[in-house]
Amino acid sequence: MYQGIRIAGFGGQGVVSAGILLAQAGVENKLNASWLPSYGPEMRGGTANCSVVVSDGEVYTPIVSAPQTVIVMNEPSLPKFEPMLKKGGLLILNSSLINSRPTRTDIKTVCVPCNEIAQKLGMDRIANLVALGAFVKLTGAVTLESVADAMKKVYKRAKPEMLELNKKALKAGFDAVE
Amino acid sequence: MSTILAKKPSMLTDVPMHYCPGCGHGIVHRLIGETLDELKLSDRAIGVAPVGCAVFADSYFACDCVQGAHGRGPAIATGIKRSKPQAIVFSYQGDGDLASIGMAEIVHAAVRSENITVIFINNAIYGMTGGQMAPTTLVGQVATTAPKGRDPKLQGWPINMCEMLAQITGSKFLARGAVDNPQNVLKTKQYLKKAFENQANGVGFSMVEVISQCPTNWHANVEQALEFVRTKMMPQYPLGVFKDEGAK
Amino acid sequence: MTQKTLRKGNEALAEGAIRAGVRFFAGYPITPQNEVPEYMSAHIADAGGAFVQAESEVAAINMVYGAAATGTRSMTSSSSPGVSLKQEGITYLASADLPCLIVNVMRGGPGLGSISGAQGDYFQATRGGGNGDYHVIVLAPNSVEELGNFPKLAFDLAEKYRMPAMILADGILGQMMESMAFNFDPVDPNKLGKFDWAVDIHKNGRGKRNVFSYKGDNLIADVVDRAKRYGLVEETEQRFEERNCEDADVILVAYGLSSRACLEAVNHAKEQGLKVGLFRPITLWPFPSKRLAQLTDKAKGILVVEQSLGQLVQDVKLAVGDKTPVGLNAYPAGGQPDGAQILTAARSLLSGGKEGLFSLQEHAKGFTYDCRRDLALGVQGDNKGANK
């Protein structure tokens, strides 16, 4: 198993921390993992993004230039990251904030209304975890439990109530896709 | 029965000093040696030698010494002191070293109140390189890079380090002495004593500036050089204690 | 297997340094290595060490000079422009035979450049950088795990040969997180033996010691004598990693982050029926030329992949000679190497094509340039009255 992932959205949508969570979950699953934030000139252009790799073998490069999976959380990220996807790759699209649809036909697209699901749980800003839950279900790269375990390490200062809510968001995303 | 009235301090080696006749460096070396011996700190001392006329000072002091890059003495002394807090660390520097290329290092050692002792020899000239203008060169004083004399319009004014460092909270003892006569030599030794005692007591950054004579590069004989110290240097660089904090 | 943990590169490096026994750190803020001094300021005191945020890079390296002179495991870290400033101290450290660790988390240059990861400081690191004839041992990690483990290796080598060691990383390695494990037991520096050259207090009857770099009349003997150690290091400490090199048609040569993109290329090459191997120098000085020269007998081409304009390639050419064609796939000034582009260049090298291959001659073909002063813009002396 080798998953190279790009997660992209507005700064503040939690795409960078969702990436750390995913990498940490990989470690919880005894996989090798890397995470790289958008960095240097890529920081410009209105979107934040990060590269994550989880692999049962070695991680080649932490720079994911041809991802197996792309998670886009906002409109500007779609045209930027859709072309990068590997043929046959998976695009998880936050349909709450993105009206456009991908033009490529050689990829699999799954639309998830991440913000709507998050709002139903009472907190808009956990939409990133909804997307991550969907990713877990669609790829099986890491287990849902491992992401929950990873939260304790990544969100060290989070209150127990908040961790519970996070887990709900994760599960809701997991259940929202087939 | 015979009594020893004077002897070489244990802090000085037998290596013959290379300083020019009439130079003040040798006197200050001896004062440092005597002071550390008298304070019984010699066996804890580690010295830092500069680039400049005192580049060989590491051979003259009997303690372990480090000779470093131009102006960086206070940084090197910081590294030594932070690694060996029990050591009595002193940085010996000239005017180009301390007040020009090493300005940042001396200022920030004072800012951090590094618990070190700095000895600053001010003779208003670059000696080792052959008489170029120093940051402390007096207005009108001729140097090889100020052939018409230091002109404030072109080269600015001399810098008074004690007065300047006194503005910094971290500086704890600042004094300026001279070695032009026995009284001033003894007074300078008292300043050195205070500066080293401060370090032993953990008081913080202490510096003793010493107005010194450079007959060679001043193109003067010893008598004329001493006269220059008294009539030209001292008006620009008044002697005395500029700061004395943390004293018991 | 040791349980791996997820760590940021710069933090793994700092923690690895403390575990390697570093007890003095001085540094000055510069992106992208700020997590190193930040980590040190939070943790080195707990280990009984000292952290100083220095007033400048120059001061920081000279603080290291002082601390290293006492035999304390001492280090500084910075990024490219800051490491340029440190060159004064590095040549003094080399001249005074002081072991220490200098870390360069490289960014784009020249000048202030950019904060992107880059590899433009290869020459500076391997050719000296400061004045005079000297070398520092240069280690090039390519993972967060190596970043964490190389401080220990750096001190083992630096102390054995009494010379500074440098870890040459880059912004991406510093900023990325990766699963890693330390491969050594923490060193208790209080239990390490003393050196017979270090300055100290309480001499207890031994002769006085001086640490100095002005050698005067003894300079020739000093430099020639030190060169024996350099020869020994070149002979015995060449470190490298090789993958699928024995039967490769094209051997990629890359260090640090570039070598990670090459791993991707090696992997994809298999799928595409290409025989591509990777030779990764781990020591950049000494450069692992002995093994590289052996490997190139069978290969049809050597492709150097570097995030610079043709620096590493010079050492490769020195090692390979005329035996095998050497091509360059360059990503200067913060460009990011990519597996697909590397394979394109590899194919060009085999087929005699040009795509993906860089050379200054090709790059400047047909290009002319003629910058001139223009009197129409005025004369240089027209504001002379404003001068002093």
Coordinates of N, CA and C in Angstrom, one line a residue, chain C residues 9 34 49 61 73 88 108 174 180 184 215 226 255 264-265 267 303 316 329 383:
Chain C
G9 N 11.4 17.4 11.1 CA 12.8 17.2 10.8 C 13.7 18.0 11.7
N34 N 14.2 27.5 12.2 CA 13.9 28.1 13.5 C 13.5 27.1 14.6
G49 N 22.5 21.6 29.8 CA 23.3 22.3 28.8 C 22.9 23.8 28.8
I61 N 28.8 31.3 16.0 CA 29.8 30.3 15.7 C 31.0 30.6 16.6
R73 N 30.5 19.2 23.9 CA 29.9 19.0 22.6 C 29.0 20.2 22.3
E88 N 33.7 32.6 8.9 CA 34.8 33.0 9.7 C 35.1 32.0 10.8
G108 N 17.0 28.6 -0.7 CA 17.3 29.1 -2.0 C 18.3 30.3 -1.9
G174 N 13.9 19.8 6.9 CA 13.7 20.5 8.2 C 12.2 20.7 8.5
M180 N 10.0 8.2 12.5 CA 11.5 7.9 12.6 C 11.7 7.3 14.0
F184 N 20.4 5.1 18.5 CA 21.5 5.0 19.5 C 21.0 5.3 20.9
K215 N 49.3 30.5 13.5 CA 50.4 29.5 13.5 C 51.7 30.1 13.1
R226 N 48.0 18.4 9.3 CA 46.6 18.2 9.4 C 46.1 17.5 8.1
Y255 N 21.9 13.4 -3.4 CA 22.0 13.4 -2.0 C 20.8 14.1 -1.4
E264 N 11.7 7.5 -5.9 CA 10.5 7.4 -6.7 C 10.7 7.0 -8.1
A265 N 11.8 7.7 -8.7 CA 12.1 7.4 -10.1 C 12.6 5.9 -10.3
N267 N 11.8 3.4 -8.5 CA 10.6 2.5 -8.4 C 9.8 2.5 -9.6
L303 N 23.4 9.9 -14.1 CA 22.6 11.1 -14.1 C 22.6 11.7 -12.7
V316 N 31.1 14.2 -9.1 CA 30.8 12.9 -9.8 C 31.7 12.8 -11.0
N329 N 20.6 16.6 -14.2 CA 19.1 17.0 -14.1 C 19.0 18.0 -12.9
N383 N 26.1 63.8 -9.2 CA 25.7 64.2 -7.8 C 26.9 64.4 -6.9

